[in-house]
PDB file of C-alpha atoms in Angstrom:
ATOM      1  CA  UNK A   9      -0.066  -0.073  -0.166  1.00  0.00           C
ATOM      2  CA  UNK A  10       2.958   2.282   0.953  1.00  0.00           C
ATOM      3  CA  UNK A  11       4.293   2.025  -3.045  1.00  0.00           C
ATOM      4  CA  UNK A  12       1.165   3.922  -4.242  1.00  0.00           C
ATOM      5  CA  UNK A  13       2.204   6.971  -1.453  1.00  0.00           C
ATOM      6  CA  UNK A  14       6.185   6.641  -2.881  1.00  0.00           C
ATOM      7  CA  UNK A  15       4.685   6.391  -6.300  1.00  0.00           C
ATOM      8  CA  UNK A  16       2.954   9.787  -5.338  1.00  0.00           C
ATOM      9  CA  UNK A  17       6.293  11.524  -3.513  1.00  0.00           C
ATOM     10  CA  UNK A  18       8.042  10.541  -7.277  1.00  0.00           C
ATOM     11  CA  UNK A  19       5.244  12.463  -9.337  1.00  0.00           C
ATOM     12  CA  UNK A  20       5.203  15.206  -7.218  1.00  0.00           C
ATOM     13  CA  UNK A  21       9.168  15.503  -6.776  1.00  0.00           C
ATOM     14  CA  UNK A  22       9.717  14.915 -10.748  1.00  0.00           C
ATOM     15  CA  UNK A  23       7.532  17.523 -11.657  1.00  0.00           C
ATOM     16  CA  UNK A  24       8.901  20.268  -9.398  1.00  0.00           C
ATOM     17  CA  UNK A  25      12.476  19.270 -10.838  1.00  0.00           C
ATOM     18  CA  UNK A  26      10.988  20.335 -14.241  1.00  0.00           C
ATOM     19  CA  UNK A  27       9.489  23.293 -13.370  1.00  0.00           C
ATOM     20  CA  UNK A  28       5.543  22.999 -12.002  1.00  0.00           C
ATOM     21  CA  UNK A  29       4.433  25.848  -9.681  1.00  0.00           C
ATOM     22  CA  UNK A  30       1.862  23.397  -7.894  1.00  0.00           C
ATOM     23  CA  UNK A  31       0.918  20.118  -8.161  1.00  0.00           C
ATOM     24  CA  UNK A  32      -2.988  18.714  -7.363  1.00  0.00           C
ATOM     25  CA  UNK A  33      -4.396  15.206  -7.768  1.00  0.00           C
ATOM     26  CA  UNK A  34      -7.028  14.508 -10.227  1.00  0.00           C
ATOM     27  CA  UNK A  35      -9.415  13.355  -8.092  1.00  0.00           C
ATOM     28  CA  UNK A  36      -9.181  14.519  -4.634  1.00  0.00           C
ATOM     29  CA  UNK A  37     -11.685  12.406  -2.889  1.00  0.00           C
ATOM     30  CA  UNK A  38     -13.035   8.954  -4.727  1.00  0.00           C
ATOM     31  CA  UNK A  39     -15.710   6.507  -3.488  1.00  0.00           C
ATOM     32  CA  UNK A  40     -15.553   2.980  -2.513  1.00  0.00           C
ATOM     33  CA  UNK A  41     -15.773   2.041  -6.217  1.00  0.00           C
ATOM     34  CA  UNK A  42     -13.008   4.720  -7.373  1.00  0.00           C
ATOM     35  CA  UNK A  43     -16.006   7.280  -8.591  1.00  0.00           C
ATOM     36  CA  UNK A  44     -17.342   8.927  -9.502  1.00  0.00           C
ATOM     37  CA  UNK A  45     -16.095  10.094 -12.550  1.00  0.00           C
ATOM     38  CA  UNK A  46     -17.463  11.006 -16.354  1.00  0.00           C
ATOM     39  CA  UNK A  47     -15.685   8.254 -18.012  1.00  0.00           C
ATOM     40  CA  UNK A  48     -16.062   5.345 -15.828  1.00  0.00           C
ATOM     41  CA  UNK A  49     -12.409   5.113 -15.149  1.00  0.00           C
ATOM     42  CA  UNK A  50     -12.260   3.946 -11.463  1.00  0.00           C
ATOM     43  CA  UNK A  51      -9.187   5.172  -9.932  1.00  0.00           C
ATOM     44  CA  UNK A  52      -7.443   5.283  -6.302  1.00  0.00           C
ATOM     45  CA  UNK A  53      -7.151   8.040  -4.385  1.00  0.00           C
ATOM     46  CA  UNK A  54      -5.871  10.333  -1.539  1.00  0.00           C
ATOM     47  CA  UNK A  55      -8.476   9.496   0.190  1.00  0.00           C
ATOM     48  CA  UNK A  56     -11.596   7.208  -0.041  1.00  0.00           C
ATOM     49  CA  UNK A  57     -15.066   8.043   1.385  1.00  0.00           C
ATOM     50  CA  UNK A  58     -18.017   5.353   2.113  1.00  0.00           C
ATOM     51  CA  UNK A  59     -20.780   6.862   1.938  1.00  0.00           C
ATOM     52  CA  UNK A  60     -22.572   4.018   2.291  1.00  0.00           C
ATOM     53  CA  UNK A  61     -21.475   3.801   6.330  1.00  0.00           C
ATOM     54  CA  UNK A  62     -22.111   6.720   8.101  1.00  0.00           C
ATOM     55  CA  UNK A  63     -19.887   9.135   5.901  1.00  0.00           C
ATOM     56  CA  UNK A  64     -16.244   7.466   6.841  1.00  0.00           C
ATOM     57  CA  UNK A  65     -13.647   8.437   5.005  1.00  0.00           C
ATOM     58  CA  UNK A  66     -10.009   6.577   4.465  1.00  0.00           C
ATOM     59  CA  UNK A  67      -6.718   8.292   4.419  1.00  0.00           C
ATOM     60  CA  UNK A  68      -4.504   6.451   1.724  1.00  0.00           C
ATOM     61  CA  UNK A  69      -0.917   6.884   1.820  1.00  0.00           C
ATOM     62  CA  UNK A  70      -1.154   9.462  -1.023  1.00  0.00           C
ATOM     63  CA  UNK A  71      -3.093  11.286   1.517  1.00  0.00           C
ATOM     64  CA  UNK A  72       0.294  11.491   3.826  1.00  0.00           C
ATOM     65  CA  UNK A  73       2.419  12.125   0.740  1.00  0.00           C
ATOM     66  CA  UNK A  74       0.293  15.090  -0.169  1.00  0.00           C
ATOM     67  CA  UNK A  75       0.277  16.423   3.366  1.00  0.00           C
ATOM     68  CA  UNK A  76       4.341  16.277   3.659  1.00  0.00           C
ATOM     69  CA  UNK A  77       5.044  18.602   0.771  1.00  0.00           C
ATOM     70  CA  UNK A  78       2.235  20.873   2.036  1.00  0.00           C
ATOM     71  CA  UNK A  79       3.769  21.092   5.130  1.00  0.00           C
ATOM     72  CA  UNK A  80       6.736  22.414   4.429  1.00  0.00           C
ATOM     73  CA  UNK A  81       6.326  24.063   1.064  1.00  0.00           C
ATOM     74  CA  UNK A  82       4.240  27.601   1.306  1.00  0.00           C
ATOM     75  CA  UNK A  83       2.437  29.267  -1.235  1.00  0.00           C
ATOM     76  CA  UNK A  84       6.002  31.459  -3.440  1.00  0.00           C
ATOM     77  CA  UNK A  85       8.417  29.375  -2.363  1.00  0.00           C
ATOM     78  CA  UNK A  86      11.463  29.143  -5.342  1.00  0.00           C
ATOM     79  CA  UNK A  87      12.902  26.047  -6.164  1.00  0.00           C
ATOM     80  CA  UNK A  88      16.827  25.958  -6.103  1.00  0.00           C
ATOM     81  CA  UNK A  89      19.271  24.060  -7.143  1.00  0.00           C
ATOM     82  CA  UNK A  90      20.682  20.702  -5.392  1.00  0.00           C
ATOM     83  CA  UNK A  91      23.532  18.423  -6.418  1.00  0.00           C
ATOM     84  CA  UNK A  92      23.770  15.085  -5.568  1.00  0.00           C
ATOM     85  CA  UNK A  93      27.646  14.266  -5.021  1.00  0.00           C
ATOM     86  CA  UNK A  94      28.649  10.688  -3.807  1.00  0.00           C
ATOM     87  CA  UNK A  95      31.720  10.778  -1.539  1.00  0.00           C
ATOM     88  CA  UNK A  96      34.487   8.720  -2.101  1.00  0.00           C
ATOM     89  CA  UNK A  97      34.009   7.051   1.781  1.00  0.00           C
ATOM     90  CA  UNK A  98      30.166   6.613   1.400  1.00  0.00           C
ATOM     91  CA  UNK A  99      28.267   3.430  -0.247  1.00  0.00           C
ATOM     92  CA  UNK A 100      25.586   4.715  -2.528  1.00  0.00           C
ATOM     93  CA  UNK A 101      23.142   1.827  -2.694  1.00  0.00           C
ATOM     94  CA  UNK A 102      19.892   3.529  -3.830  1.00  0.00           C
ATOM     95  CA  UNK A 103      18.171   5.898  -5.772  1.00  0.00           C
ATOM     96  CA  UNK A 104      17.520   9.555  -4.114  1.00  0.00           C
ATOM     97  CA  UNK A 105      15.512  11.807  -5.353  1.00  0.00           C
ATOM     98  CA  UNK A 106      15.743  15.209  -3.856  1.00  0.00           C
ATOM     99  CA  UNK A 107      13.903  18.806  -4.189  1.00  0.00           C
ATOM    100  CA  UNK A 108      15.097  21.257  -2.435  1.00  0.00           C
ATOM    101  CA  UNK A 109      13.326  25.240  -2.082  1.00  0.00           C
ATOM    102  CA  UNK A 110      13.852  28.350  -0.259  1.00  0.00           C
ATOM    103  CA  UNK A 111      10.548  29.387   1.672  1.00  0.00           C
ATOM    104  CA  UNK A 112       8.942  33.333   1.346  1.00  0.00           C
ATOM    105  CA  UNK A 113      10.821  33.383   5.202  1.00  0.00           C
ATOM    106  CA  UNK A 114      14.195  32.497   3.608  1.00  0.00           C
ATOM    107  CA  UNK A 115      14.264  29.201   5.074  1.00  0.00           C
ATOM    108  CA  UNK A 116      15.686  26.089   3.095  1.00  0.00           C
ATOM    109  CA  UNK A 117      13.565  22.888   2.706  1.00  0.00           C
ATOM    110  CA  UNK A 118      14.605  19.950   1.240  1.00  0.00           C
ATOM    111  CA  UNK A 119      12.711  17.346   0.621  1.00  0.00           C
ATOM    112  CA  UNK A 120      14.183  13.580  -0.215  1.00  0.00           C
ATOM    113  CA  UNK A 121      12.207  10.387  -0.936  1.00  0.00           C
ATOM    114  CA  UNK A 122      14.500   7.489  -0.555  1.00  0.00           C
ATOM    115  CA  UNK A 123      13.285   4.599  -2.967  1.00  0.00           C
ATOM    116  CA  UNK A 124      15.818   1.618  -1.112  1.00  0.00           C
ATOM    117  CA  UNK A 125      13.154  -0.248   1.078  1.00  0.00           C
ATOM    118  CA  UNK A 126      16.227  -2.051   2.383  1.00  0.00           C
ATOM    119  CA  UNK A 127      18.707   0.676   3.024  1.00  0.00           C
ATOM    120  CA  UNK A 128      19.064   4.032   4.440  1.00  0.00           C
ATOM    121  CA  UNK A 129      20.881   6.924   2.770  1.00  0.00           C
ATOM    122  CA  UNK A 130      23.192   9.391   5.071  1.00  0.00           C
ATOM    123  CA  UNK A 131      22.432  13.135   3.573  1.00  0.00           C
ATOM    124  CA  UNK A 132      24.886  15.477   4.375  1.00  0.00           C
ATOM    125  CA  UNK A 133      23.597  19.482   3.366  1.00  0.00           C
ATOM    126  CA  UNK A 134      26.990  21.328   2.219  1.00  0.00           C
ATOM    127  CA  UNK A 135      26.773  25.295   1.154  1.00  0.00           C
ATOM    128  CA  UNK A 136      29.498  27.732   1.381  1.00  0.00           C
ATOM    129  CA  UNK A 137      27.163  30.385   1.238  1.00  0.00           C
ATOM    130  CA  UNK A 138      25.477  29.739   4.467  1.00  0.00           C
ATOM    131  CA  UNK A 139      28.557  28.236   6.316  1.00  0.00           C
ATOM    132  CA  UNK A 140      27.899  24.363   6.269  1.00  0.00           C
TER     133      UNK A 140
END
């Protein structure tokens, strides 16, 4: 189930890296059957509403992924370039996706997705402009 959340994060990061200024899903809430929609194409969503049993809703992993981006990237944040550099002494065992932003409050935000479910990744941020 969390694979869907990971794929959601990959889509968001990928779009942000190529210049997207916002991101939303086609359907934010669907029913238990993946609808309704005009094309009869039933899909998954970040929130599934069960209106047959007292208006209960279920939050899928994509809900939490969207919440993560929304919490840390306020409106008018500006993407800044970040390069991944492998240090000789560090082992790199899996794909790491990173996107970084400067917020309107002049804070740096880095969102990283480790796609390797078997190994942790060490991330060290170096920026001579800020002295670290």
